Coordinates of C-alpha atoms and ligand atoms in Angstrom, one line a residue:
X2 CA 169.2 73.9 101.8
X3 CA 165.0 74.6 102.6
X4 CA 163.2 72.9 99.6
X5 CA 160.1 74.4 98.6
X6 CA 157.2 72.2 98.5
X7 CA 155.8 72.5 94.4
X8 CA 153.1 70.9 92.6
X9 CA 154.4 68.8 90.1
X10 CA 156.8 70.5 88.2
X11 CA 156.0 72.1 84.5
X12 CA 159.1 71.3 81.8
X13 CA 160.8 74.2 81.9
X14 CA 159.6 75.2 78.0
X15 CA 161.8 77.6 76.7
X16 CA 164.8 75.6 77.7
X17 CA 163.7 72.7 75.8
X18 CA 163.2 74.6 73.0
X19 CA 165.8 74.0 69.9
X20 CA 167.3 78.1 68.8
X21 CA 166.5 79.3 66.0
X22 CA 168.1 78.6 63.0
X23 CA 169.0 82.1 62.3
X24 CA 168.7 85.5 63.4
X25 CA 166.2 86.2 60.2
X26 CA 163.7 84.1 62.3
X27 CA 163.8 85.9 65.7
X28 CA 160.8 86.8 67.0
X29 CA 159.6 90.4 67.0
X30 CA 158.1 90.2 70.1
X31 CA 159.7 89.5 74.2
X32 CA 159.8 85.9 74.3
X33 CA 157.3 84.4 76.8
X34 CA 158.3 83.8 80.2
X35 CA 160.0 80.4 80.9
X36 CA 157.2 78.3 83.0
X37 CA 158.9 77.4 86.0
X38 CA 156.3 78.7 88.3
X39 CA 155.8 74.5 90.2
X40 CA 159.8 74.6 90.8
X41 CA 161.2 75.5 94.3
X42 CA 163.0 78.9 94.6
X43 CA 166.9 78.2 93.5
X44 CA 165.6 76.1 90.3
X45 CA 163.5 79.2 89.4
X46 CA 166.4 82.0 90.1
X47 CA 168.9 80.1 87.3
X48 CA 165.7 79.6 85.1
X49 CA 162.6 81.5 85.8
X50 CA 162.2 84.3 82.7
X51 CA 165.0 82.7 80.4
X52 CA 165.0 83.1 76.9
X53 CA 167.5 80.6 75.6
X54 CA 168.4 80.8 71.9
X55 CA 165.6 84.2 71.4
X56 CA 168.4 85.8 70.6
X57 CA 169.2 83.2 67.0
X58 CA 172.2 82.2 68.4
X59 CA 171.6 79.6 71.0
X60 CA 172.6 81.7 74.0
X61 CA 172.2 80.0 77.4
X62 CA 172.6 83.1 79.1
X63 CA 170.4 86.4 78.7
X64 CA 173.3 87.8 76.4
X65 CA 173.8 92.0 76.5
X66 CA 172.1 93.9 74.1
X67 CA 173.7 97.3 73.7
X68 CA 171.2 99.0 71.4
X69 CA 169.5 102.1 72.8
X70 CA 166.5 101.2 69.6
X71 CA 164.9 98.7 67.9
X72 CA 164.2 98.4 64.0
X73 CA 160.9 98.4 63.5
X74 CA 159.5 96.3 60.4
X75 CA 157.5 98.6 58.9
X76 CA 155.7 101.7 59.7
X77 CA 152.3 100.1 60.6
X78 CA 154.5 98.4 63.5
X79 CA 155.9 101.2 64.4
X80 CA 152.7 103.0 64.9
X81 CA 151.5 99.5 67.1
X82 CA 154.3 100.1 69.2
X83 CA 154.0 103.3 69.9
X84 CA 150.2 103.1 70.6
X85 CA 150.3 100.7 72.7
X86 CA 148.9 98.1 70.9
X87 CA 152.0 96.0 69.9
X88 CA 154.6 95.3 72.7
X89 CA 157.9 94.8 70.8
X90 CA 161.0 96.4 71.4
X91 CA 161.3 100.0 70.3
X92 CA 163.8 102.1 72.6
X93 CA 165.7 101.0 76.1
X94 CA 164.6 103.8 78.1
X95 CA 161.2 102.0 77.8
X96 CA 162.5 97.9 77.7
X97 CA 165.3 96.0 76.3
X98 CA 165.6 92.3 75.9
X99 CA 168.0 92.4 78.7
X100 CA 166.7 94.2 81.5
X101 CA 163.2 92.1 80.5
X102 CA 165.3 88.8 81.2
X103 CA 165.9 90.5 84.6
X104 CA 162.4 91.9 85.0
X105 CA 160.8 88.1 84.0
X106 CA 163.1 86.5 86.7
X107 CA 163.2 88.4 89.5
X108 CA 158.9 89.1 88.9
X109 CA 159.3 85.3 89.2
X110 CA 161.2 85.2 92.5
X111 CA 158.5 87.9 93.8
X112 CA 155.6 86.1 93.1
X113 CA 154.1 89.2 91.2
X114 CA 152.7 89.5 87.8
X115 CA 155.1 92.1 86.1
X116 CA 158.6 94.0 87.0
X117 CA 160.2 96.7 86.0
X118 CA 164.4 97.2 86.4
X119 CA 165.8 100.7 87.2
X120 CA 168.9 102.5 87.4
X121 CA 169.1 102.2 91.7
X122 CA 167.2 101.5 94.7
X123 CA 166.7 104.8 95.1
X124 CA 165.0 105.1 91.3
X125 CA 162.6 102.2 92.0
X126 CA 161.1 103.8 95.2
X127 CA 160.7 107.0 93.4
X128 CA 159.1 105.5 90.1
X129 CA 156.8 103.2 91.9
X130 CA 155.5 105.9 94.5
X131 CA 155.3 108.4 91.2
X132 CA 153.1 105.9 89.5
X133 CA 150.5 106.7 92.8
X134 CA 151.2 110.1 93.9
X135 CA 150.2 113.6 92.4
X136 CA 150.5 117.1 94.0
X137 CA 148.5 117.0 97.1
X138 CA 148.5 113.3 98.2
X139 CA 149.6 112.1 100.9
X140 CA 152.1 109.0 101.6
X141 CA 152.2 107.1 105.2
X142 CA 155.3 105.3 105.8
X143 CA 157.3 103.5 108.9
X144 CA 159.5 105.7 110.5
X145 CA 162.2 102.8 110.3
X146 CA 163.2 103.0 106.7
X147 CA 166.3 103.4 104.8
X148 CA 167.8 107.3 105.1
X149 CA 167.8 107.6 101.7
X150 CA 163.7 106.7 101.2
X151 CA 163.1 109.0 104.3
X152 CA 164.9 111.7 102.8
X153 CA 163.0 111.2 99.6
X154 CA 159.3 111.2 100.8
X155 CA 160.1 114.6 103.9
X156 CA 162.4 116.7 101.5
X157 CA 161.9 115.8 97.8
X158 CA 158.5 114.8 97.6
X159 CA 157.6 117.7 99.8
X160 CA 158.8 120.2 97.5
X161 CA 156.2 118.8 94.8
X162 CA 153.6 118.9 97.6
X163 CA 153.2 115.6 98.7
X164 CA 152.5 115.1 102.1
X165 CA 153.7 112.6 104.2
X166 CA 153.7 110.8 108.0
X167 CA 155.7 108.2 109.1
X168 CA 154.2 106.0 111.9
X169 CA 156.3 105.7 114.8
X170 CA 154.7 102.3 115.6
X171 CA 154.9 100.3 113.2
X172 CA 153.5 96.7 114.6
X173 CA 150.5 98.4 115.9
X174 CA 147.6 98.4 112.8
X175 CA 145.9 100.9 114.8
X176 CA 148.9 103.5 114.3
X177 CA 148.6 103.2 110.7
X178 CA 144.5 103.5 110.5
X179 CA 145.0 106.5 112.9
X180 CA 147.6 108.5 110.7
X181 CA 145.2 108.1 107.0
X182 CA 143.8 110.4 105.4
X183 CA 141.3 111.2 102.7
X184 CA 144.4 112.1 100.9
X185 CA 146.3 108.9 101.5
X186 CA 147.4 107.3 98.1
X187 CA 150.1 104.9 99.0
X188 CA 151.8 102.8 102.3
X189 CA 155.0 102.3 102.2
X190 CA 157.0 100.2 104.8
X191 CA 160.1 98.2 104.7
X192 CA 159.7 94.3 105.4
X193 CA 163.3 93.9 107.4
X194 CA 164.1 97.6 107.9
X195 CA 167.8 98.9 107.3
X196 CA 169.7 99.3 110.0
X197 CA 167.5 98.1 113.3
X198 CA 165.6 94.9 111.3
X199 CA 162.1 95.5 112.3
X200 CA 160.2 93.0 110.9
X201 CA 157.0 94.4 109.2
X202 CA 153.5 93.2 110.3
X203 CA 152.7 92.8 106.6
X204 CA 149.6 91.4 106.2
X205 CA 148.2 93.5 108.9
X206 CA 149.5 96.6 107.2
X207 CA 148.3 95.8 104.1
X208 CA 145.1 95.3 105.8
X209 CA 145.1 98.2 106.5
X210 CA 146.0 99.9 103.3
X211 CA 142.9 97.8 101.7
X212 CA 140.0 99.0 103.7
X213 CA 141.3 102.4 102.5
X214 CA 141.7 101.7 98.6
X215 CA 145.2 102.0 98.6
X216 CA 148.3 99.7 98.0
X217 CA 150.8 98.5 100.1
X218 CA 154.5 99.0 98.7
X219 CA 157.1 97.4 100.8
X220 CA 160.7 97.7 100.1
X221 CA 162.4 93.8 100.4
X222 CA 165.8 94.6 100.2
X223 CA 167.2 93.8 103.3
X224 CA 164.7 90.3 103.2
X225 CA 165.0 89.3 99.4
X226 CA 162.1 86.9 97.9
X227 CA 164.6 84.2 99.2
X228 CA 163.6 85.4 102.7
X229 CA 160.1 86.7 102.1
X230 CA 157.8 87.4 99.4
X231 CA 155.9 90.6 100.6
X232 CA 153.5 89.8 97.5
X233 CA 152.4 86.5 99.1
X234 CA 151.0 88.5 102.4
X235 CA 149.1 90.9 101.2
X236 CA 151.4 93.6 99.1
X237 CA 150.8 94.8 96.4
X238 CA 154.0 96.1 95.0
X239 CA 157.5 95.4 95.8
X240 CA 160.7 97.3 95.8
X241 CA 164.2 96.8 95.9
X242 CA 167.7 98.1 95.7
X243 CA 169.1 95.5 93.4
X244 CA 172.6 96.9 94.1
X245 CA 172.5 94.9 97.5
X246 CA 171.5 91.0 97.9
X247 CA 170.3 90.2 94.8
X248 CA 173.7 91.0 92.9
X249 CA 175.6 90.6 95.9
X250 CA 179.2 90.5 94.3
X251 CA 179.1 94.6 94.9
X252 CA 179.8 95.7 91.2
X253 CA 176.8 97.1 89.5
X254 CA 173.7 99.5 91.3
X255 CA 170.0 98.3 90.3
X256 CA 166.5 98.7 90.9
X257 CA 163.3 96.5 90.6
X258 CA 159.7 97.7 91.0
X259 CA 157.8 94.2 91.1
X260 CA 153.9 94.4 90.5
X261 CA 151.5 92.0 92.2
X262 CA 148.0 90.8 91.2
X263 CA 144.8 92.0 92.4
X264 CA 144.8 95.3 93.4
X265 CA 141.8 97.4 91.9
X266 CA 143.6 100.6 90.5
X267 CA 140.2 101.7 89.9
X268 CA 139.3 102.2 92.8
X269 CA 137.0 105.5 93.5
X270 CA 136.7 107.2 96.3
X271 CA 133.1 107.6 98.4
X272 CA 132.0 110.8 96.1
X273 CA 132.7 108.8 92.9
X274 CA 136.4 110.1 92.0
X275 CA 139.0 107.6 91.0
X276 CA 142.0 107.4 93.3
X277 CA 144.3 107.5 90.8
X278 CA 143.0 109.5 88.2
X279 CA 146.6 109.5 86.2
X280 CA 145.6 105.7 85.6
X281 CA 141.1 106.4 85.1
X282 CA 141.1 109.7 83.3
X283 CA 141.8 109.2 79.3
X284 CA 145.3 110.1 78.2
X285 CA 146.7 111.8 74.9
X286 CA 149.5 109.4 74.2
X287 CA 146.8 106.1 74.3
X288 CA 144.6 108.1 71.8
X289 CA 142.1 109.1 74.6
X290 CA 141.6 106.0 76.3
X291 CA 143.0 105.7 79.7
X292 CA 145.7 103.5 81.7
X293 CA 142.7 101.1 82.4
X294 CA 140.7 101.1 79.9
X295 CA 143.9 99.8 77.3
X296 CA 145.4 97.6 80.5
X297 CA 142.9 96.9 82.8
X298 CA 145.2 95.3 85.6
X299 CA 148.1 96.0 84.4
X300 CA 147.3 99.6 84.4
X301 CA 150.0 100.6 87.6
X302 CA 152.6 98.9 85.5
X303 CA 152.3 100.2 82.5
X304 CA 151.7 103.8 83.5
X305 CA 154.7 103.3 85.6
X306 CA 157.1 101.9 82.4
X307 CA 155.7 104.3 79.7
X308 CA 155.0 107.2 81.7
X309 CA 156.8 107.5 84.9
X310 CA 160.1 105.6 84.3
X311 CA 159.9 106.6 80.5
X312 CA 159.4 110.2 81.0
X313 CA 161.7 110.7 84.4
X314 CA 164.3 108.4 82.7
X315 CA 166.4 105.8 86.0
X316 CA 167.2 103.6 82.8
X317 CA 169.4 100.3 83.9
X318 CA 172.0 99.7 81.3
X319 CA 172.1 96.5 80.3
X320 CA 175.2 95.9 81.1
X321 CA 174.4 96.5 84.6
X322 CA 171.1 94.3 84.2
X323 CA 173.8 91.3 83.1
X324 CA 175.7 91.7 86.5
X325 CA 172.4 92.2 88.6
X326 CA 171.5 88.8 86.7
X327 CA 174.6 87.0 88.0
X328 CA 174.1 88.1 91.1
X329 CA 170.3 86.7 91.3
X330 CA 171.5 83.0 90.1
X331 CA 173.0 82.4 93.2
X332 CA 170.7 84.1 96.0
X333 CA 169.6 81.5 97.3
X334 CA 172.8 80.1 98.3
X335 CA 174.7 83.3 99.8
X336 CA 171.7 84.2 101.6
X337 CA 171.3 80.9 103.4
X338 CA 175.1 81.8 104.4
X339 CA 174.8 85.1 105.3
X340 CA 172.0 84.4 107.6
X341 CA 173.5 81.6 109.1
X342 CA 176.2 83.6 110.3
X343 CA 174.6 86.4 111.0
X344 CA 172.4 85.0 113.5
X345 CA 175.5 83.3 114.8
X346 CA 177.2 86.2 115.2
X347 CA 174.4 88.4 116.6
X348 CA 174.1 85.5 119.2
X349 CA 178.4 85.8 120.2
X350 CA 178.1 89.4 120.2
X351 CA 175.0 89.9 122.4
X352 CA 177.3 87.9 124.7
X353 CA 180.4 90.2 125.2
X354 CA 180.9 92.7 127.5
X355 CA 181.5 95.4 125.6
X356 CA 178.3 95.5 123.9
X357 CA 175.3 97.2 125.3
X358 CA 173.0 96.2 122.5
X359 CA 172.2 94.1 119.2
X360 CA 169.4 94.6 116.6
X361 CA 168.8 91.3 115.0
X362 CA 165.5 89.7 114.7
X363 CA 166.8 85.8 114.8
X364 CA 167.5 87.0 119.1
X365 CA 164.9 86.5 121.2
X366 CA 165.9 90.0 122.7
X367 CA 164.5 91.4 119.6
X368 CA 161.2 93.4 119.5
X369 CA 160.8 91.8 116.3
X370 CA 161.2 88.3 116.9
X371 CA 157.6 86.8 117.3
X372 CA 157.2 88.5 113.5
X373 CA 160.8 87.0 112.7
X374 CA 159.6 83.5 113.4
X375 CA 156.5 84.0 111.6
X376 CA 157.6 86.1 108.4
X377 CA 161.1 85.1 108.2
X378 CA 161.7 80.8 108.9
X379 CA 164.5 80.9 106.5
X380 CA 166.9 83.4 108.3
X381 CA 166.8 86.4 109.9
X382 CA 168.7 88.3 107.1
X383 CA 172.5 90.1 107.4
X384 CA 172.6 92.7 108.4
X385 CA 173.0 93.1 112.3
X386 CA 173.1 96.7 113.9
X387 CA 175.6 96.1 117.2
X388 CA 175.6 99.0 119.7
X389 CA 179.0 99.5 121.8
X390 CA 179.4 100.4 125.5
X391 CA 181.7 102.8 124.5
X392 CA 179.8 105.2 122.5
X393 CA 181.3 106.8 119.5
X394 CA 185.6 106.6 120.4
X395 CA 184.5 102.6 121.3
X396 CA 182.7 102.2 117.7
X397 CA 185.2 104.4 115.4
X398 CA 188.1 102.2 116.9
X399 CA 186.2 99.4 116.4
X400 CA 185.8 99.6 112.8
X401 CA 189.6 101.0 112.3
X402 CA 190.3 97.7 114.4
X403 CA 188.5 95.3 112.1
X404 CA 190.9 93.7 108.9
X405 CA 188.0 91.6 107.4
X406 CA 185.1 94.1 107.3
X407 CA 184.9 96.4 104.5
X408 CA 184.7 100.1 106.3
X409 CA 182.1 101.3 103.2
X410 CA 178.4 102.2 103.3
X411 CA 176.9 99.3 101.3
X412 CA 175.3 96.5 102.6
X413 CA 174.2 92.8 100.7
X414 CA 177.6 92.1 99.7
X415 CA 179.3 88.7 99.7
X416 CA 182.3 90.5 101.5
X417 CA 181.7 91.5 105.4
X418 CA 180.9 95.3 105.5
X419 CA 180.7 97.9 108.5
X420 CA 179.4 101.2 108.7
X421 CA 178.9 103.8 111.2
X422 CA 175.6 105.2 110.7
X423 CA 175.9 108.3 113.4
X424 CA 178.5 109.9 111.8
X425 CA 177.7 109.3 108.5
X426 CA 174.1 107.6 106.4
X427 CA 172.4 109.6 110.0
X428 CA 174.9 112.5 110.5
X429 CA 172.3 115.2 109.5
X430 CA 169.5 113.9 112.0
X431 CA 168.8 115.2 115.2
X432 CA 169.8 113.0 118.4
X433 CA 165.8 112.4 119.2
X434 CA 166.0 111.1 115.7
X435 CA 168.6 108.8 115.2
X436 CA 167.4 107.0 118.5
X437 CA 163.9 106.5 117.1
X438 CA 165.6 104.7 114.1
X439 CA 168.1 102.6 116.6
X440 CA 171.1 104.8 115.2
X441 CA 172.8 105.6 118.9
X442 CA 176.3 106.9 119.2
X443 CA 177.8 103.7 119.6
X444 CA 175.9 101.8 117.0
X445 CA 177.7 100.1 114.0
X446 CA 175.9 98.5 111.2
X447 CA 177.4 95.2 110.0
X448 CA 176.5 93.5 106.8
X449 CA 177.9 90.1 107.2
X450 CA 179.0 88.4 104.3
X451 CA 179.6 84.9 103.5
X452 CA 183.5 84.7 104.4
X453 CA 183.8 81.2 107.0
X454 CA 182.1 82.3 110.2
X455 CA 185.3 81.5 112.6
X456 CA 187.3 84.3 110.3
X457 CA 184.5 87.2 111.1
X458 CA 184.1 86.1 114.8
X459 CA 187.9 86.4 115.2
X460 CA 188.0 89.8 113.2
X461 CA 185.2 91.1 115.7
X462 CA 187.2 89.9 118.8
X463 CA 190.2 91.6 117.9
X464 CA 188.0 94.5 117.3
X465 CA 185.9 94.7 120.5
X466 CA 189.5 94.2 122.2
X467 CA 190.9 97.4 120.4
X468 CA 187.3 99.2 121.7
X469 CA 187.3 98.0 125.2
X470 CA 190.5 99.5 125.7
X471 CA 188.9 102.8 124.5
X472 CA 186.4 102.2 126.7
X473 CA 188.3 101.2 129.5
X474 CA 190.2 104.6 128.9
X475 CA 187.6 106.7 129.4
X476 CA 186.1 105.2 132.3
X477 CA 189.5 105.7 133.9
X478 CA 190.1 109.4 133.0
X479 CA 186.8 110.1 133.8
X480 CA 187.0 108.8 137.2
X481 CA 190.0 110.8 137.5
X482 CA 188.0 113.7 137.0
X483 CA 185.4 112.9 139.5
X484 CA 188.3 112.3 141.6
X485 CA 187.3 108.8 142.4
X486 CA 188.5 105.4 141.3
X487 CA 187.5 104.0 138.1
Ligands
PLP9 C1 170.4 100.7 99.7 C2 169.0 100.7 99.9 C3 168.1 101.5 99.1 C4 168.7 102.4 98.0 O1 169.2 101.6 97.0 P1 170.3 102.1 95.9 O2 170.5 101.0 95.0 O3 171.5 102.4 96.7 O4 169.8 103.3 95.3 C5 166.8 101.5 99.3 N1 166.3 100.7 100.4 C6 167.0 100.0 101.2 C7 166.4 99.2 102.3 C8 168.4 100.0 101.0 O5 169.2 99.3 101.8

């Protein structure tokens, strides 16, 4: 277990505090956020945000609060709430005690100043490149990103006429600074990309995005703050598909859009015009005052809770924010696991015969691993993209051949998971495309989970057995058809 060096440790406040004596006495407001910021990582994930006995009953765990509203005391507070100027509780579209329990902890784990928990993944990407983009902007991205955040920014966003490029090399600064525009509003990479695990140059990237005035947002789901906090080199806003790592047990699908510190959102341009004006220009619902003018710093956020996730409406339930919750308590400790084997297994499989590749950037065979060693010293993350001699027959009897691994397109799991990306996630792409992402005929995606290390290794074997013989097969018929000798 990697121990973080801290300063000396703060109590940990709000755990120390006696509960309420009864519910009467509740406060009206979200309860402060536990001070655990000196501890090292797994002390912060089981206390960072808690909110023990807020609740009037002594609860040592965030409980579930299944209201969609709030009461509000009176109507002078419910006019403070609703301008703005009182942040209490007042519907769960827009915050619930909950889902803030999740947003305090996992803004915690980040390193950022704020979060804010969605329905998916998918929800937080869209809601936190909402809160930049308007009709006309324009979005540069890596061109190794999830399918589903791809599809997103060229289709969807497209149809509301927002432009975007996605730069085929992304470890070369340059590439990026070549592909702005006046128009460019947001960069968006991931920091271990889904399926190949490119490791993103971060702090060059966000570079960057700085000397143009706009943010960096880097999806972290395939890292986790365990892994890396994007934050702490040089982003400025985090995303991540909750549904994956940070729950982990596979039962509930989440979203978190974390917020980082810093970043001028009022920035102008070099004629004088803000780049955001959603967040500059004064707005109706705060009374004519703008984003920035009521929040200053905390503009992005805001806008993003009140008007983007509010108004397009990826609520989490909190039910769901309970099970993400779980999940996060115990990161630290399945990820160290799943690395561990991961990089194990990467290592075995680049070994055997019937594999022509592996994507995993703990090898030294991988384009990534310089970055790896410097982004990445606690592991190398699970998910390992493994790329049969055999082509496509060698991979689909592969995965029929495998017992242990779940055949299922999820990844982050604490179960061992395989998918074949060619013929499904990638099936619409063109072949020119799915190699540029690392998605070849053969490839399978595993998302190794924290089963004992001998079990997967001897669920693989059996399975590269079952796909050599495929292979073996069609070497031999196709030397008959050459009328040679395989
Ligand atoms: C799964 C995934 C998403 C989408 O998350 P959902 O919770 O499924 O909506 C986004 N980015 C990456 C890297 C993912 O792996």
């Amino acid at each position: 277990m990697t121990v973080q060096t801290a300063p000396t440790p703060h109590p940990v406040q709000t755990v120390r505090h006696p509960a309420p004596r009864s519910a009467r006495t509740q406060p009206a407001l979200p309860a402060p956020q536990a001070r655990t910021a000196g501890y090292g990582f797994t002390t912060q994930q089981v206390h960072a945000g808690a909110d023990a006995g807020a609740a009037g009953h002594g609860d040592r765990v965030a409980p579930i609060h299944v209201s969609a509203g709030f009461r509000f005391e009176d109507s002078a507070t419910a006019a403070a709430r609703f301008s703005g100027e009182d942040d209490g509780f007042v519907y769960s579209r827009i915050a619930n005690p909950t889902t803030a329990a999740l947003e305090r902890r996992l803004a915690a784990l980040e390193g950022g100043a704020e979060a804010l928990v969605v329905g998916s993944g998918q929800a937080a990407i869209t809601t936190a490149l909402l809160g930049l983009l308007q009709h006309g902007d324009h979005v540069l991205a890596s061109d190794h990103l999830y399918e589903g955040s791809r599809g997103l920014l060229a289709e969807n966003f497209a149809r509301f006429g927002i432009s975007v490029d996605f730069v085929t090399d992304h470890a070369d600064p340059q590439a990026w600074r070549r592909l702005l525009r006046p128009t460019t509003r947001v960069l968006f990479a991931e920091s271990l990309s889904n399926p190949r695990n490119e490791v993103l140059d971060t702090a060059a990237v966000a570079a960057v995005a700085h000397d143009h005035g706009v943010p960096l947002v880097v999806d972290n789901t395939l890292a986790t703050p365990y892994l890396l906090r994007p934050l702490e080199h040089g982003a400025d806003v985090v995303v991540h598909s909750a549904s994956k790592f940070l729950s982990g047990h596979g039962t509930a699908l989440g979203g978190v859009v974390v917020v980082g510190r810093g970043f001028d959102w009022g920035a102008h341009d070099d004629d004088g015009a803000p780049l955001f004006a959603q967040l500059a220009e004064p707005s109706a619902v705060l009374g004519g005052r703008s984003w920035l003018d009521l929040h200053g710093e905390r503009a992005y956020a805001e806008h993003a809770r009140h008007h983007v996730a509010a108004r397009f409406g990826p609520v989490l339930s909190p039910f769901n924010a309970f099970l993400v919750q779980q999940g996060v308590e115990t990161l630290s400790l399945r990820m160290a696991q799943h690395c561990r084997s991961a990089a194990l297994l990467a290592a075995w499989l680049e070994r055997q015969p019937a594999v022509l590749r592996v994507d995993h950037a703990s090898l030294a065979s991988s384009p990534s691993h310089l970055r790896a060693r410097r982004y990445l010293p606690r592991g190398s993350g699970a998910v390992v993209a493994v790329t049969l001699r055999g082509g496509a027959p060698a991979a689909r009897r592969f995965i029929e051949a495998l017992q242990l691994f779940s055949h299922m397109t999820h990844l982050g799991d604490v179960r061992s998971l395989v998918v074949h990306p060619a013929s499904t996630t990638h099936a619409h792409r063109t072949d020119a495309e799915r190699e540029r992402a690392g998605v070849h005929p053969g490839t399978v995606r595993l998302s190794v989970g924290i089963e004992d290390v001998e079990d997967l290794q001897a669920d693989l074997r059996r399975a590269l057995v079952a796909a050599e013989l495929v292979t073996a097969h069609a070497d031999s018929l196709e030397g008959q058809l050459q009328g040679g000798a395989a």
